[in-house]
XYZ file of C-alpha atoms in Angstrom:
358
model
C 53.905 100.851 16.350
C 56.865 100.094 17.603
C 56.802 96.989 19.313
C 55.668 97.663 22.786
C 53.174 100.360 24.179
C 52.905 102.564 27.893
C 51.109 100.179 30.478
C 47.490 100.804 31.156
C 48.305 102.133 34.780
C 50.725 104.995 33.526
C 47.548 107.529 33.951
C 47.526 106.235 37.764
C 50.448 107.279 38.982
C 50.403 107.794 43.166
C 51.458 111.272 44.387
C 52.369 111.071 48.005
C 54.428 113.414 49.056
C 52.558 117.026 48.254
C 49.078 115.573 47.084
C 46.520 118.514 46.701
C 43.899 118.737 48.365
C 40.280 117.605 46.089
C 39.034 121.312 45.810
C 42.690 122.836 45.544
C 42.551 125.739 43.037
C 44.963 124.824 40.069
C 48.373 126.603 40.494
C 50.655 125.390 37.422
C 54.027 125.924 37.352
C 56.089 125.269 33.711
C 59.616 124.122 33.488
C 59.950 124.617 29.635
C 62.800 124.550 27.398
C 63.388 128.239 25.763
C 63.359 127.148 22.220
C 62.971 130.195 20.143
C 59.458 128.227 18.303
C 56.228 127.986 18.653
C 55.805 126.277 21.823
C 57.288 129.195 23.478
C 54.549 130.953 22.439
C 51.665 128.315 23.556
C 53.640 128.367 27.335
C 53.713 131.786 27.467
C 50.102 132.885 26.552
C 48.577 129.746 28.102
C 50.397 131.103 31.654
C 49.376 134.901 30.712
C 45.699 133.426 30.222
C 45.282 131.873 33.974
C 46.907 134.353 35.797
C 44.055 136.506 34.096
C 41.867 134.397 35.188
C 42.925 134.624 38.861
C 45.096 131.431 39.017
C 48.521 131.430 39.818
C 50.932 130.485 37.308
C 54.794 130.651 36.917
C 56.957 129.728 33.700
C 60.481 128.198 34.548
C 62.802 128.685 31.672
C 65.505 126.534 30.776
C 68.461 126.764 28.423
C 67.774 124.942 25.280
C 71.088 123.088 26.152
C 68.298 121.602 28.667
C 66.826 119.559 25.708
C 69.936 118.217 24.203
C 72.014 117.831 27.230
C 69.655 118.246 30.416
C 72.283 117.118 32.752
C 74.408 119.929 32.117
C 71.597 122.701 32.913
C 71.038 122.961 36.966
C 67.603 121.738 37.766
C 64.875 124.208 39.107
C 62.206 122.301 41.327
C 58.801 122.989 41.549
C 57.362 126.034 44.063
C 56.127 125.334 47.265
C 52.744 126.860 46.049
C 52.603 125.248 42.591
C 50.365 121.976 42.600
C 50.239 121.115 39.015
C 53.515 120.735 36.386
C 52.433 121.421 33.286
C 55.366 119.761 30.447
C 55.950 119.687 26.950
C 56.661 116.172 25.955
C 59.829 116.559 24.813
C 60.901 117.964 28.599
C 63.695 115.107 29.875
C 62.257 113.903 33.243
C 65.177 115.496 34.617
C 63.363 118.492 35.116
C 60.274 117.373 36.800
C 61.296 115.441 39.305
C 59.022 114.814 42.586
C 55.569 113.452 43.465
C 53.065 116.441 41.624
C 50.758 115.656 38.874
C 51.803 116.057 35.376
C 50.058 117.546 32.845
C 51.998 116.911 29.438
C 51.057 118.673 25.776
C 52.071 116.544 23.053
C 52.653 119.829 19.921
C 53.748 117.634 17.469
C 54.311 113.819 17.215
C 57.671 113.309 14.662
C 58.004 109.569 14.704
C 55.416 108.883 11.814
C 57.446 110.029 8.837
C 53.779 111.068 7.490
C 55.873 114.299 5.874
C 56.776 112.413 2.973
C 60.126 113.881 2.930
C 63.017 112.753 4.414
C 64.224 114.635 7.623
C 68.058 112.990 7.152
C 69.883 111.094 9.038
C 70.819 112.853 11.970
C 67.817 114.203 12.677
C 66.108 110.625 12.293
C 68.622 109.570 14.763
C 67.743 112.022 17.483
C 64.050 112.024 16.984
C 64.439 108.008 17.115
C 67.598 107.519 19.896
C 67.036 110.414 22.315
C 63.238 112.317 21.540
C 61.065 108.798 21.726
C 62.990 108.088 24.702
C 62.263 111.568 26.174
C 59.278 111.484 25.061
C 57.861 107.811 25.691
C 59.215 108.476 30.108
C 56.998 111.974 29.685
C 53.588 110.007 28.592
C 54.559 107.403 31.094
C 54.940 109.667 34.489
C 51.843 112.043 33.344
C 48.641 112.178 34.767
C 46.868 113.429 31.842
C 48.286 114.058 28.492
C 47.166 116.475 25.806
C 47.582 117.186 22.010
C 47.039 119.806 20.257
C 44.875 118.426 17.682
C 43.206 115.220 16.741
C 45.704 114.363 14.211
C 48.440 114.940 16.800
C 46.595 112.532 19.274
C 46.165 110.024 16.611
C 49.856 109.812 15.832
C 50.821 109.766 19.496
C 48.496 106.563 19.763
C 49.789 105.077 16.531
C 53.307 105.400 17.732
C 53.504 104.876 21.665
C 50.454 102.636 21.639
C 46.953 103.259 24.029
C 47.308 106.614 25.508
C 44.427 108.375 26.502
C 44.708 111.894 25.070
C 42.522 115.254 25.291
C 42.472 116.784 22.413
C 42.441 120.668 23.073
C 43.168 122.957 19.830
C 45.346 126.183 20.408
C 43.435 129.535 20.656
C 44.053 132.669 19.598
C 43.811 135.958 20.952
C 41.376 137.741 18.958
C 41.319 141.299 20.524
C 44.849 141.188 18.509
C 44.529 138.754 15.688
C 41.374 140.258 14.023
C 40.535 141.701 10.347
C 42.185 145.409 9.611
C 39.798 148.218 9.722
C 41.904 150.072 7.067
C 43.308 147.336 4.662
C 44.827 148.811 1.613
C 43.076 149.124 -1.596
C 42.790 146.272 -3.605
C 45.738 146.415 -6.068
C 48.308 144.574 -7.971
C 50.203 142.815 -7.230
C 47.901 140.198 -5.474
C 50.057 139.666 -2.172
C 51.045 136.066 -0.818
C 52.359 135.732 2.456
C 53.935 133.083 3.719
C 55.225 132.327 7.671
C 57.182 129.971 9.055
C 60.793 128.618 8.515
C 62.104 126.753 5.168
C 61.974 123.290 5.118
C 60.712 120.430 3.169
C 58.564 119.461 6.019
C 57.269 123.384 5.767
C 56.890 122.709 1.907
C 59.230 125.163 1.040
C 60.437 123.509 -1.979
C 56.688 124.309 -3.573
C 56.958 128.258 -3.303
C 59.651 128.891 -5.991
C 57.380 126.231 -8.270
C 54.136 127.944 -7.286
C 55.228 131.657 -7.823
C 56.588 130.337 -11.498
C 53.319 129.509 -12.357
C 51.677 132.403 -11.225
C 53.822 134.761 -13.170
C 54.538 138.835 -12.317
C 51.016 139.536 -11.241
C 51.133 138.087 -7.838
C 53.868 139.081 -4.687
C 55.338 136.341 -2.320
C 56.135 138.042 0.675
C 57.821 135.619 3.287
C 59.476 135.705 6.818
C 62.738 134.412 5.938
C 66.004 136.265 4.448
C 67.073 136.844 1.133
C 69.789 133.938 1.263
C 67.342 131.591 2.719
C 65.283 132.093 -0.260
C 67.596 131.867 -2.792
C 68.747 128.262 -1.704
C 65.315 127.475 -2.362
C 64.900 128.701 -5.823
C 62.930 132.190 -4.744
C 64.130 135.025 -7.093
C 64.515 138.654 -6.024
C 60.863 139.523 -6.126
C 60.025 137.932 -3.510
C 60.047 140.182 -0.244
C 61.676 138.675 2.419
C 60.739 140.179 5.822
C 62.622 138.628 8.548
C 61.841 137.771 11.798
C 58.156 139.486 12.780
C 57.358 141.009 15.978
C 54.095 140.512 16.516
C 52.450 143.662 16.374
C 54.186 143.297 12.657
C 53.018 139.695 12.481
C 49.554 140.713 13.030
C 50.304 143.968 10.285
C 51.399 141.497 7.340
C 48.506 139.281 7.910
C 45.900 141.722 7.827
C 47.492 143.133 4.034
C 47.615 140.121 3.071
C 45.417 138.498 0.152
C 46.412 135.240 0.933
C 48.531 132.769 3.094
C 50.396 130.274 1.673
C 50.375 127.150 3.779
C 52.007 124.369 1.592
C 53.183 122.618 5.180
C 52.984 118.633 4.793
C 53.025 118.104 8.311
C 51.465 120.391 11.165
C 50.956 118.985 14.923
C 48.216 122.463 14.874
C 49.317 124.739 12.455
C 48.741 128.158 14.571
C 49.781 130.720 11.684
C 46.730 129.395 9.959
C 44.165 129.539 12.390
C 45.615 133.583 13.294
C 45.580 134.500 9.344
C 42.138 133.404 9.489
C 41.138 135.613 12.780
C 42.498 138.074 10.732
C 40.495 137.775 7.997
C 43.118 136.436 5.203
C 41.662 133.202 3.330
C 44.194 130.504 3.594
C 45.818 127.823 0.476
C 46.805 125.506 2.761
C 47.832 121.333 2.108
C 45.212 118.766 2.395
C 47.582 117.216 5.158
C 47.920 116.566 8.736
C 45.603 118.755 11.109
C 45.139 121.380 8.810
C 41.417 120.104 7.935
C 41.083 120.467 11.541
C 41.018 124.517 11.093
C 39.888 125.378 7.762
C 36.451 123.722 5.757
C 37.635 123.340 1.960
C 35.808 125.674 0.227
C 33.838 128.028 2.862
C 36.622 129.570 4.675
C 39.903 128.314 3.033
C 41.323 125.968 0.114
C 42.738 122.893 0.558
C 45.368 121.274 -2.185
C 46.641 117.838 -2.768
C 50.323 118.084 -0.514
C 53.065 118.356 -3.093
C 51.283 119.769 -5.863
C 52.106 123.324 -7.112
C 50.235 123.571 -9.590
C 47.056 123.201 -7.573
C 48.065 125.646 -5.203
C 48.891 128.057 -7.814
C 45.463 127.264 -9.355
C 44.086 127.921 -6.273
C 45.725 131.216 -5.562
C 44.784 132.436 -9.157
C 41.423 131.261 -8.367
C 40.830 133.859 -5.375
C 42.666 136.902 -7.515
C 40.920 136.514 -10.406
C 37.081 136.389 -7.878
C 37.439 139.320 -4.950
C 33.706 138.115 -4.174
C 34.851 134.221 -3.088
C 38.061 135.592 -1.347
C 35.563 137.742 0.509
C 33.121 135.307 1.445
C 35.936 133.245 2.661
C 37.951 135.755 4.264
C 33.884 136.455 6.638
C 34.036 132.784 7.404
C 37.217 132.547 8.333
C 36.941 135.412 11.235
C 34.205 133.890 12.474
C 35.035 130.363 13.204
C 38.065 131.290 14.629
C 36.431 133.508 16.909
C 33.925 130.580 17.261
C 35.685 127.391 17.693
C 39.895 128.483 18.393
C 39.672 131.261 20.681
C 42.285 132.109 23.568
C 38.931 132.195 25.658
C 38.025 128.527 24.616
C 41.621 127.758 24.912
C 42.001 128.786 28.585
C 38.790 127.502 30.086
C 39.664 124.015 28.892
C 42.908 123.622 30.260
C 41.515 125.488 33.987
C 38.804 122.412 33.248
C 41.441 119.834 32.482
C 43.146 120.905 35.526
C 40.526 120.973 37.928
C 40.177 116.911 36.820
C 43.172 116.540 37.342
C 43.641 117.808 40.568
C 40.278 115.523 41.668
């Protein structure tokens, strides 16, 4: 906590001006921030998945100058047919502007310091001095507000005090994400893949650690570049890929034996739930919302955050028995497909919505 919380009204805000009608159909327009991350993503396929569900839906990009210094990006208001804004919270109120109701997702709550690690002092500064501000006026002026996951809504409430939350988990699109129907023989070396940028928060310090232990056997494969990995101890053997499209995104995780998901600190953790549509067993932390997506021991492993040598152990664990990584690798497709599809995804925000617009 930090001293004072969002009065109990701030779900009760009064829209005057352009009020919907009760049985309005939801149109939802996005002003988002073009970040080059993950939310990008979550705006774009959440927009493609109403308007294929017949509902109108328009993304409004802004320059990521926008989220550093919104009053130098011209404001775009909200469509004369739109009657829903759908926000990140991280979106300065600059940008939404008017009487509509505000729908807000909360990705990824960074005021905790739950990582462990420290982020330095700049970037303490802006999360602390400009984000909580940004984000504290977003909670305040929305009419519902939703995270990601239940460890994201928990650390929204432990920071910024009562706010009611829905929790809705991304989806993913399984008619893409799903296990290879020609995966290549099983053969050395044992592949590891792992996604996402370098950073303590990402756990990055553990892979150099964690391939050291493993020895020559076993391939980390990774979606940085070769200079990236070398300030973080990785040696040439390690295959750096780049940036992925994701037609090759979807290509490395189905060859994959294994992701490698030593994150400390995950508002969702979306790699991890597509690896698993895609039938790769994941070694992810014991940390954050990650417990959220995989079940320790029936389709993924779960290690103690900051240990290598139980990831490693781990890793070694599903090389050295193909009949576990298999049994994992069935359970894994299937409770994404279950519980964390873009079909489940959609139909609970169209729901969400539809409340909101009552």
């Amino acid at each position: 906590m930090n001293g004072w919380s969002l009065p109990p009204s701030h779900l009760h805000v009064r829209h005057s001006e352009r009020a919907p009608p009760p049985t309005a159909e939801p149109a939802v327009w996005f002003p988002a921030v073009r970040t080059g991350t993950g939310t990008d993503h979550f705006t774009r396929i959440l927009c493609d998945g109403l308007r294929l569900k017949g509902l109108r839906a328009e993304i409004a990009w802004i320059d990521r100058r926008g989220e550093y210094f919104p009053w130098t990006v011209p404001i775009q208001r909200a469509p004369s047919w739109a009657n829903i804004v759908h926000i990140n919270t991280w979106l300065h109120s600059r940008f939404y502007k008017g009487s509509l109701p505000i729908v807000a997702t909360s990705h990824h709550c960074v005021h905790t310091g739950i990582s462990g690690k420290r982020r330095g002092i700049a970037r303490t500064a802006y999360h602390r001095l400009w984000i909580e501000r940004v984000e504290r006026a977003a909670l305040q002026r929305a009419t519902n507000v939703i995270a990601v996951s239940q460890f994201t809504a928990n650390q929204t409430k432990a920071h910024f005090g009562p706010v009611e939350l829905s929790v809705i988990h991304n989806g993913v699109d399984t008619s893409i994400f799903r296990p290879a129907i020609d995966k290549a023989d099983q053969a050395s070396p044992f592949k590891i893949l792992y996604i996402g940028s370098f950073s303590t928060r990402k756990g990055s310090d553990l892979l150099a650690p964690i391939m050291q232990q493993l020895g020559p056997y076993f391939q980390l494969r990774h979606t940085g570049n070769r200079d990236q990995a070398a300030k973080w101890g990785l040696t040439d053997d390690s295959i750096a890929l780049g940036r992925l499209n994701q037609a090759e995104l979807v290509r490395e995780l189905q060859q994959a034996d294994v992701l490698l998901f030593p994150s400390r600190l995950e508002g969702f953790g979306l790699a991890v739930a597509e690896s698993m549509a895609c039938g790769t067993p994941v070694v992810a932390s014991y940390a954050s919302s990650l417990p959220e997506i995989i079940t320790d021991e029936s389709d993924g492993l779960l290690c103690r955050s900051g240990d290598p040598a139980q990831f490693a152990a781990s890793i070694r664990r599903l090389a050295d028995n193909r009949a576990f990584l298999d049994e994992l690798s069935t359970r894994a497709a299937k409770k994404i497909g279950q519980h964390f599809s873009l079909e489940r995804f959609i139909d609970a925000h169209i729901n969400l919505y539809s409340e909101t617009l009552r």
